[in-house]
Amino acid sequence: MRWGIFYFETGDLQNSINYFDKTYSIYNQRGNVRGKGLYYANVGNIYMITEDYSKALEYQERALKNFEKIKDSVSMASCMINISNIETNLKNY
């Protein structure tokens, strides 16, 4: 996950997604619901930056579902803010 964040912060979004994808398979194998939620949220943020709002919304909604499963209210709130921003960009008031 750290390398994905590193590449995200340096603007190398494709490498960021590649590293996030690698961590997702580990989280999935281990049944790490929070890790999977973080994956979806981070990749959703990349799609938000690239203005692919339909994918961004899809990933943020998946993240929200994972965080709801473990009752992570802080991460849930973050996802809801991201979803609101996406909907605003789509002019879905």
Coordinates of N, CA and C in Angstrom, one line a residue, residues 16-50:
S16 N 0.8 3.8 -9.3 CA 0.1 3.8 -8.1 C -1.0 2.7 -8.2
I17 N -1.8 2.6 -9.2 CA -2.8 1.6 -9.4 C -2.2 0.2 -9.4
N18 N -1.1 0.1 -10.1 CA -0.4 -1.2 -10.1 C -0.1 -1.7 -8.8
Y19 N 0.5 -0.9 -7.9 CA 0.9 -1.3 -6.6 C -0.4 -1.5 -5.7
F20 N -1.4 -0.7 -5.9 CA -2.6 -0.9 -5.1 C -3.2 -2.3 -5.5
D21 N -3.2 -2.6 -6.8 CA -3.7 -3.9 -7.2 C -3.0 -5.1 -6.6
K22 N -1.7 -4.9 -6.4 CA -0.9 -6.0 -5.8 C -1.3 -6.2 -4.3
T23 N -1.5 -5.1 -3.7 CA -1.9 -5.2 -2.2 C -3.3 -5.7 -2.1
Y24 N -4.2 -5.4 -3.1 CA -5.6 -5.9 -3.0 C -5.6 -7.4 -3.0
S25 N -4.8 -8.1 -3.8 CA -4.8 -9.5 -3.8 C -4.4 -10.1 -2.5
I26 N -3.5 -9.4 -1.8 CA -3.0 -9.9 -0.5 C -4.2 -9.7 0.5
Y27 N -4.8 -8.5 0.5 CA -5.9 -8.3 1.4 C -7.0 -9.3 1.2
N28 N -7.3 -9.5 -0.1 CA -8.4 -10.4 -0.4 C -8.1 -11.9 0.1
Q29 N -6.9 -12.3 -0.1 CA -6.5 -13.7 0.3 C -6.6 -13.8 1.8
R30 N -6.3 -12.7 2.5 CA -6.3 -12.8 4.0 C -7.6 -12.4 4.6
G31 N -8.6 -12.0 3.7 CA -9.9 -11.6 4.2 C -9.9 -10.3 5.0
N32 N -8.9 -9.4 4.6 CA -8.7 -8.1 5.3 C -9.7 -7.1 4.7
V33 N -10.9 -6.9 5.4 CA -11.9 -6.1 4.9 C -11.5 -4.6 4.9
R34 N -10.8 -4.2 5.9 CA -10.4 -2.8 6.0 C -9.4 -2.5 4.9
G35 N -8.4 -3.4 4.7 CA -7.5 -3.2 3.6 C -8.1 -3.1 2.2
K36 N -9.2 -4.0 2.0 CA -9.9 -3.9 0.7 C -10.6 -2.6 0.6
G37 N -11.2 -2.1 1.7 CA -11.8 -0.8 1.7 C -10.8 0.3 1.3
L38 N -9.6 0.3 1.9 CA -8.6 1.3 1.6 C -8.2 1.2 0.2
Y39 N -8.1 0.0 -0.4 CA -7.8 -0.2 -1.8 C -8.8 0.5 -2.6
Y40 N -10.1 0.2 -2.4 CA -11.2 0.8 -3.2 C -11.2 2.3 -3.1
A41 N -11.0 2.8 -1.9 CA -11.0 4.3 -1.7 C -9.8 5.0 -2.4
N42 N -8.6 4.4 -2.3 CA -7.5 5.0 -3.0 C -7.6 4.9 -4.5
V43 N -8.0 3.8 -5.0 CA -8.2 3.7 -6.5 C -9.3 4.7 -6.9
G44 N -10.4 4.8 -6.1 CA -11.4 5.7 -6.4 C -10.9 7.1 -6.5
N45 N -10.0 7.5 -5.6 CA -9.5 8.8 -5.6 C -8.7 9.1 -6.9
I46 N -8.0 8.1 -7.4 CA -7.2 8.2 -8.6 C -8.2 8.5 -9.8
Y47 N -9.3 7.7 -9.8 CA -10.3 7.9 -10.9 C -10.9 9.3 -10.7
M48 N -11.1 9.8 -9.5 CA -11.6 11.1 -9.3 C -10.7 12.2 -9.9
I49 N -9.4 12.0 -9.6 CA -8.4 13.0 -10.2 C -8.4 13.0 -11.7
T50 N -8.5 11.8 -12.3 CA -8.5 11.7 -13.7 C -9.9 12.0 -14.4

